[in-house]
XYZ file of C-alpha atoms in Angstrom:
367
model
C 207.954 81.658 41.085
C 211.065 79.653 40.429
C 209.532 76.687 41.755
C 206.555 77.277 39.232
C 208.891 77.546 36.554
C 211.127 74.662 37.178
C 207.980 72.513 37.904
C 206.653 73.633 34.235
C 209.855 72.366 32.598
C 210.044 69.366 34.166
C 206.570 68.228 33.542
C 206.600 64.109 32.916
C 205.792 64.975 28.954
C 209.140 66.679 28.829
C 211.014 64.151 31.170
C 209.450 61.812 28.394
C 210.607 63.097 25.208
C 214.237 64.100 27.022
C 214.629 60.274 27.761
C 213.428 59.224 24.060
C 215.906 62.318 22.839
C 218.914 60.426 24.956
C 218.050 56.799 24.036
C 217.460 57.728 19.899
C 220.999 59.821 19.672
C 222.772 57.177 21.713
C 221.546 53.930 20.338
C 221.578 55.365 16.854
C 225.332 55.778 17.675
C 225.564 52.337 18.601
C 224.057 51.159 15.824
C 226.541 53.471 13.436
C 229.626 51.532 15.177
C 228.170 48.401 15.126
C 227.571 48.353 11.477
C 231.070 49.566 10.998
C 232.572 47.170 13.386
C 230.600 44.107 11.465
C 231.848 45.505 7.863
C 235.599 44.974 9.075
C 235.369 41.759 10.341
C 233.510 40.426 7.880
C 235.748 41.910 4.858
C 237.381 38.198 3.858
C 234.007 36.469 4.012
C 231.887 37.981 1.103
C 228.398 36.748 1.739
C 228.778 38.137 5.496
C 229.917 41.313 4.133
C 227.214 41.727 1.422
C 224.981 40.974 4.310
C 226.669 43.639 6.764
C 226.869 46.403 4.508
C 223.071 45.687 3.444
C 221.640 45.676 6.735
C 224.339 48.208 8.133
C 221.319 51.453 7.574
C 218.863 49.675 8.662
C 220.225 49.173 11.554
C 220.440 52.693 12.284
C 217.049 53.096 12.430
C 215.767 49.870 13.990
C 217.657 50.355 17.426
C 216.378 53.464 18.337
C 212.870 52.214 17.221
C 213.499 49.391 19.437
C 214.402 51.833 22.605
C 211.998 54.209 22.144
C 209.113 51.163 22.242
C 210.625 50.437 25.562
C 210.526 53.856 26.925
C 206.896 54.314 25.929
C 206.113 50.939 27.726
C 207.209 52.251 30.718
C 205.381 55.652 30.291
C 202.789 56.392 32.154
C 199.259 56.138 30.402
C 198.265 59.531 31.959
C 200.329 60.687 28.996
C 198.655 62.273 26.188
C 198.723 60.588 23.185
C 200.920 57.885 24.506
C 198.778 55.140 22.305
C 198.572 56.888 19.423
C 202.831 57.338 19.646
C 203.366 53.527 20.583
C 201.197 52.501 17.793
C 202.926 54.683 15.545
C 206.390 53.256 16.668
C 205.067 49.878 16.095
C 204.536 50.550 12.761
C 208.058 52.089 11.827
C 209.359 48.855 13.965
C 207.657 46.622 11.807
C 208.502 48.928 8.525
C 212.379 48.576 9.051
C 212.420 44.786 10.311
C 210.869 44.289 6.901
C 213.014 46.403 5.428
C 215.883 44.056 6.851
C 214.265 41.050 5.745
C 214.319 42.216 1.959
C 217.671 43.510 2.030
C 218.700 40.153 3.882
C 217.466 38.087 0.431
C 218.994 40.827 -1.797
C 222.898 40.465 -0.312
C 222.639 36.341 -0.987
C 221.299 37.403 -4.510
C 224.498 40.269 -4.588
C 227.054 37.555 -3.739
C 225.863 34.824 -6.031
C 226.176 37.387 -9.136
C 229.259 38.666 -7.830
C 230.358 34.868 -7.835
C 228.959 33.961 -11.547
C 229.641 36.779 -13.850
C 227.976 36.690 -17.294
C 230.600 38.453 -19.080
C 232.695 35.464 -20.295
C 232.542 33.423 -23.061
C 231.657 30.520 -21.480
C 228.196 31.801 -19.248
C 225.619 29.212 -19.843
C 226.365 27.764 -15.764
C 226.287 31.514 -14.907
C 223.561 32.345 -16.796
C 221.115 29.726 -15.053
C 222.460 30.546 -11.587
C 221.273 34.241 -11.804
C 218.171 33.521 -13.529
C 217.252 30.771 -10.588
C 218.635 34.054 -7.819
C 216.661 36.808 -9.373
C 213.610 34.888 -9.821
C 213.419 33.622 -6.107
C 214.548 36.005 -4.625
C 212.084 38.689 -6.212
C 209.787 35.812 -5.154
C 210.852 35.645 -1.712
C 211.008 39.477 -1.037
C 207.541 39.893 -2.564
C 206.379 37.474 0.755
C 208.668 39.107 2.658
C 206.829 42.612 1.934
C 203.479 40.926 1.704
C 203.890 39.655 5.265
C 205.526 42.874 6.686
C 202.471 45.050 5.043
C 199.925 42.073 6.764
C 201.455 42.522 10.697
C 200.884 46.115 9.910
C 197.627 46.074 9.232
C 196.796 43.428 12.203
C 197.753 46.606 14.428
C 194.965 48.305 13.537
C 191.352 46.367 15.120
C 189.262 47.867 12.547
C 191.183 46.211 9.682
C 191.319 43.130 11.578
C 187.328 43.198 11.847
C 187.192 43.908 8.193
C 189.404 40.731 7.421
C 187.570 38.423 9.723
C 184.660 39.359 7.623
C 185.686 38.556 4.450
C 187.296 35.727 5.373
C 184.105 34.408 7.246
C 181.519 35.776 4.158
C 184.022 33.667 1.151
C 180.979 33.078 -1.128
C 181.235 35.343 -4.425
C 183.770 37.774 -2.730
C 186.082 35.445 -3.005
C 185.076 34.788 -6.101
C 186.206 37.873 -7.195
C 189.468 38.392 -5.145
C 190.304 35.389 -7.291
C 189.495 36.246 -10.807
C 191.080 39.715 -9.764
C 194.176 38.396 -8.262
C 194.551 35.705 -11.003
C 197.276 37.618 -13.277
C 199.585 38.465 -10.424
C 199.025 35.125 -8.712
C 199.433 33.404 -12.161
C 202.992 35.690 -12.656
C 203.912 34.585 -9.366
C 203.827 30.651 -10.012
C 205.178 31.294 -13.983
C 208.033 32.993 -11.941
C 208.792 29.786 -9.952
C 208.154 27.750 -12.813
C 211.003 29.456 -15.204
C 213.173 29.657 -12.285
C 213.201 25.575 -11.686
C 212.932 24.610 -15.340
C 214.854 27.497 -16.764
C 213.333 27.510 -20.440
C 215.151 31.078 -20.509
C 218.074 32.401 -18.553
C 219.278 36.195 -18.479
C 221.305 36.908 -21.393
C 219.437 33.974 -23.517
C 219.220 34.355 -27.500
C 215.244 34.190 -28.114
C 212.775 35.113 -30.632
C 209.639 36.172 -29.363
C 207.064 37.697 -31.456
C 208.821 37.232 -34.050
C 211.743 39.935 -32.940
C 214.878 38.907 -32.153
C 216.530 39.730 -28.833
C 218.531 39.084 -25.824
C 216.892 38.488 -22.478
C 218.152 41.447 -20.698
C 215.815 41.545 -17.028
C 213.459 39.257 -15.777
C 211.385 40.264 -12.913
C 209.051 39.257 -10.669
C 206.069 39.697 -13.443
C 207.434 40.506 -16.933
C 210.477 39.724 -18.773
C 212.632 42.414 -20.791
C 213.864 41.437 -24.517
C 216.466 43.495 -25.437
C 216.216 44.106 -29.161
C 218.839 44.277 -31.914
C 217.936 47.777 -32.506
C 217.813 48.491 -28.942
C 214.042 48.463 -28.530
C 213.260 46.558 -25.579
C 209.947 44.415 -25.723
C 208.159 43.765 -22.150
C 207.152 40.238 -22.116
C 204.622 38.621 -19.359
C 206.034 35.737 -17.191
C 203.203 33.973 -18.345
C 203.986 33.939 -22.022
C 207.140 31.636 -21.893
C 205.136 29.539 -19.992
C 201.885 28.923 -21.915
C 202.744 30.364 -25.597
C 206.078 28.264 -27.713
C 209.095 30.996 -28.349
C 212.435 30.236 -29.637
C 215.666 30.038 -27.677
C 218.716 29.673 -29.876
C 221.115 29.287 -26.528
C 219.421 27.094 -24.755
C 221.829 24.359 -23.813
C 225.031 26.658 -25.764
C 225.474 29.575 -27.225
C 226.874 28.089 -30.266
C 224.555 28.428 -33.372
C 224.843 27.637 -37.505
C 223.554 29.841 -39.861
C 222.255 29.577 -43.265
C 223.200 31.751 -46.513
C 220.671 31.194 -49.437
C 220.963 32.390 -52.887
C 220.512 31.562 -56.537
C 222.510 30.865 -59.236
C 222.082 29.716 -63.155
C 222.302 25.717 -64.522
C 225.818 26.733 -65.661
C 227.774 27.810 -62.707
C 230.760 25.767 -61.656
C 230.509 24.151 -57.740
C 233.687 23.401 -56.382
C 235.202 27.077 -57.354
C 232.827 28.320 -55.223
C 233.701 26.272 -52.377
C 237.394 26.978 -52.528
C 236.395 30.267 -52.430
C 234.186 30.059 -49.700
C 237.051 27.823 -47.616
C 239.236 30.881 -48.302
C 236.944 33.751 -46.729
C 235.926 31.556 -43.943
C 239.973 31.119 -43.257
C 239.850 34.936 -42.896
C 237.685 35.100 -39.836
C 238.329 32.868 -37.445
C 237.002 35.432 -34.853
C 233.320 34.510 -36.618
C 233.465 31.114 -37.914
C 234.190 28.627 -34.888
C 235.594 25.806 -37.597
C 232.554 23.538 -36.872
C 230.274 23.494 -39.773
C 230.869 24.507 -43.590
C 229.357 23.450 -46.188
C 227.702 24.191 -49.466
C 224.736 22.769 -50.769
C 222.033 22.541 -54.161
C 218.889 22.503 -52.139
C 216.483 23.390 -54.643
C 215.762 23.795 -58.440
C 213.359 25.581 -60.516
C 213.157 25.719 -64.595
C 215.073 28.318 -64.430
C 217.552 28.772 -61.090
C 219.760 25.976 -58.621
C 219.160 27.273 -55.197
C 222.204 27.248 -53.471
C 222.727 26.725 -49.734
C 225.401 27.840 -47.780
C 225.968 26.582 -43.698
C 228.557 28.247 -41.311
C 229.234 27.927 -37.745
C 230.112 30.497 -34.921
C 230.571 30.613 -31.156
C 227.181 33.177 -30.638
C 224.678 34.345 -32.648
C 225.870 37.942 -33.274
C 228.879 36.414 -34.260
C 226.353 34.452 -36.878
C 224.916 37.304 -37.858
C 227.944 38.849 -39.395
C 229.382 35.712 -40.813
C 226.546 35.227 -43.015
C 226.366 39.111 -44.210
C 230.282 38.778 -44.778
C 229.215 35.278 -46.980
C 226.814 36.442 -48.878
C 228.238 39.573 -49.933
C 231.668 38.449 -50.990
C 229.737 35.196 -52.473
C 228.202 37.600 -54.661
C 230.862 39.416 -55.567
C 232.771 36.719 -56.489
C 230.088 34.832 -59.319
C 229.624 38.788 -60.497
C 233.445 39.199 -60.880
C 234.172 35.193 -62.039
C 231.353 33.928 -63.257
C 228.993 36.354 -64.571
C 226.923 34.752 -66.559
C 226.159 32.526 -64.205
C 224.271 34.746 -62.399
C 220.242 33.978 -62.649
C 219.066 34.875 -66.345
C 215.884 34.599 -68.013
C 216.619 32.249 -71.480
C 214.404 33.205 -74.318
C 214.643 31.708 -78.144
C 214.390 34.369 -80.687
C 213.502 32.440 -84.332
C 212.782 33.675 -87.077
C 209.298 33.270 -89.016
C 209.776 30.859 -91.639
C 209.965 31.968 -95.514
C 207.145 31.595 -97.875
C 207.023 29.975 -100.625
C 207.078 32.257 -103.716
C 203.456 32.174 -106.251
C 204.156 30.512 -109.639
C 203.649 33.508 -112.229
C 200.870 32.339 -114.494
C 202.354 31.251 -118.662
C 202.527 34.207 -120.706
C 200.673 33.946 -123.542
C 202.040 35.037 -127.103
C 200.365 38.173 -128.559
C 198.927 35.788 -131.404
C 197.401 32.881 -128.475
């Protein structure tokens, strides 16, 4: 009876699964202090250690994977549902080596942002360099998956059957696949496109649709405006390729801004420019000391339109500079110069007297 027993327990199923047991806790172990050991050394070099602490989990998983595809190779095929557990290995196998390839892109993209902060005053060189990283490397990890979800499916000889026939029967199929793949595909190449020529960067000025924003993400398909009310406006790759936008940091960040108002004939020039010297010498944190100037631009038959042109470093810096401007411009023809300010001139006469009627002779009571 004993001998029944023991020969029950020890059937090769359970010898099986003991030895896949054994070789998952102790390789996953392996893996654990591997990925430790490869963080420490690598602490003083940062791409390696981007990379190690990335690819440190998956690591975990991909070892024992490995080991267990070994032990089922050497199973016996008398097992029951030995293929069916292979196959399924294969598949987690090829899962987590793809999972290493993306992480792999996304430590160099880690370490180049870590390396070219945006948050200084001075970002345009940063600015391009993550724009040019996110965009390929979104690009790279989308072939990375595509080709990880494409061995996966050549497992399986029913999909491959299915491939070989609509690869062999192109005609209007393909057709199709075409026309249907055409926006992603298109996204794809606008992506490459913006990330050699750059016409926007992360953290770019733009006005698109007539709103204006920052860029705050760009992706693999859209691009996310961040707007001065804190909207955000989802933008297609494809736009800033095919449709014209404006990008007020494009080569700088600098930018000059325009005040415009209107005034009567009568008001005196050169006061107002002193006084406009003297509130620009009160900021210096929002004019930059490049540009000032004051200007007639226009006239009617009625109003001089007057002109006003101030620098700054950004363009939210801009923004307040000319709302500071105009207000205290204001302020200062109403409190100076008031009747100055725009007037409508009317010319009251009046009607001209007439002439009084000579009184007819008066005749003598004997005529």
């Amino acid at each position: 009876m004993n001998t029944e027993w023991t020969t029950m327990l020890v059937t090769p199923e359970i010898q099986l699964l003991l030895r896949a047991t054994i070789a998952v806790l102790v390789l996953g172990l392996i893996a654990k202090l591997i990925g430790k050991l490869l963080t420490r050394v690598t602490s003083r070099l940062s791409y390696l250690h981007q990379l190690a602490e990335n690819l440190s989990h998956p690591l975990v998983y991909l070892l024992p994977l490995l080991g267990l595809q070994a032990i089922w190779l050497g199973a016996s095929a008398e097992i029951a549902l030995i293929g069916g557990v292979q196959h399924l290995t294969s598949l987690a196998t090829i899962a987590v080596i793809t999972w290493i390839g993306i992480r792999a892109v996304q430590s160099v993209q880690q370490t180049i942002v870590a390396h070219n902060p945006v948050d200084i005053s001075d970002n345009l060189r940063a600015r391009r360099i993550q724009t040019q990283t996110r965009l390929l490397v979104r690009t790279l990890s989308f072939f990375v998956l595509l080709f990880g979800i494409a061995s996966m499916l050549t497992t399986f000889p029913a999909v491959r059957q299915v491939g070989t026939g609509l690869l062999a029967s192109a005609g209007l199929a393909g057709l199709a696949v075409g026309f249907a793949a055409k926006p992603v595909l298109g996204n794809i190449i606008a992506g490459l496109q913006i990330a050699i020529t750059q016409p926007i960067r992360i953290d770019d000025v733009v006005i698109v649709e007539n709103e204006w924003g920052r860029v705050e993400e760009i992706t693999g398909t859209y691009v996310v405006i961040r707007i001065w009310d804190d909207r955000r406006l989802v933008v297609p790759l494809q736009y800033f390729i095919e449709q014209p936008f404006q990008n007020w940091t494009r080569h700088n960040a600098s930018i000059t801004g325009s005040v415009f108002f209107w005034a009567d004939y009568t008001l005196p020039l050169q006061p107002l420019r002193d006084e406009m010297d003297r509130l620009l010498e009160q900021v210096p944190t929002l004019w930059d000391g490049r540009v000032k100037v004051l200007q007639v631009t226009d006239t009617t038959d009625k109003v001089v339109q007057l002109r006003v042109l101030a620098s700054s470093g950004d363009s939210g810096s801009n923004w307040d500079l000319r709302c500071y401007l105009r207000e205290n411009l204001i302020c200062f023809i109403s409190r100076e110069y008031p009747e100055c300010l725009p007037q409508l001139r009317a010319t009251m006469e009046s009607p001209a007297a007439e002439p009084a009627a000579e009184k007819p002779p008066e005749r003598s009571p004997g005529a």
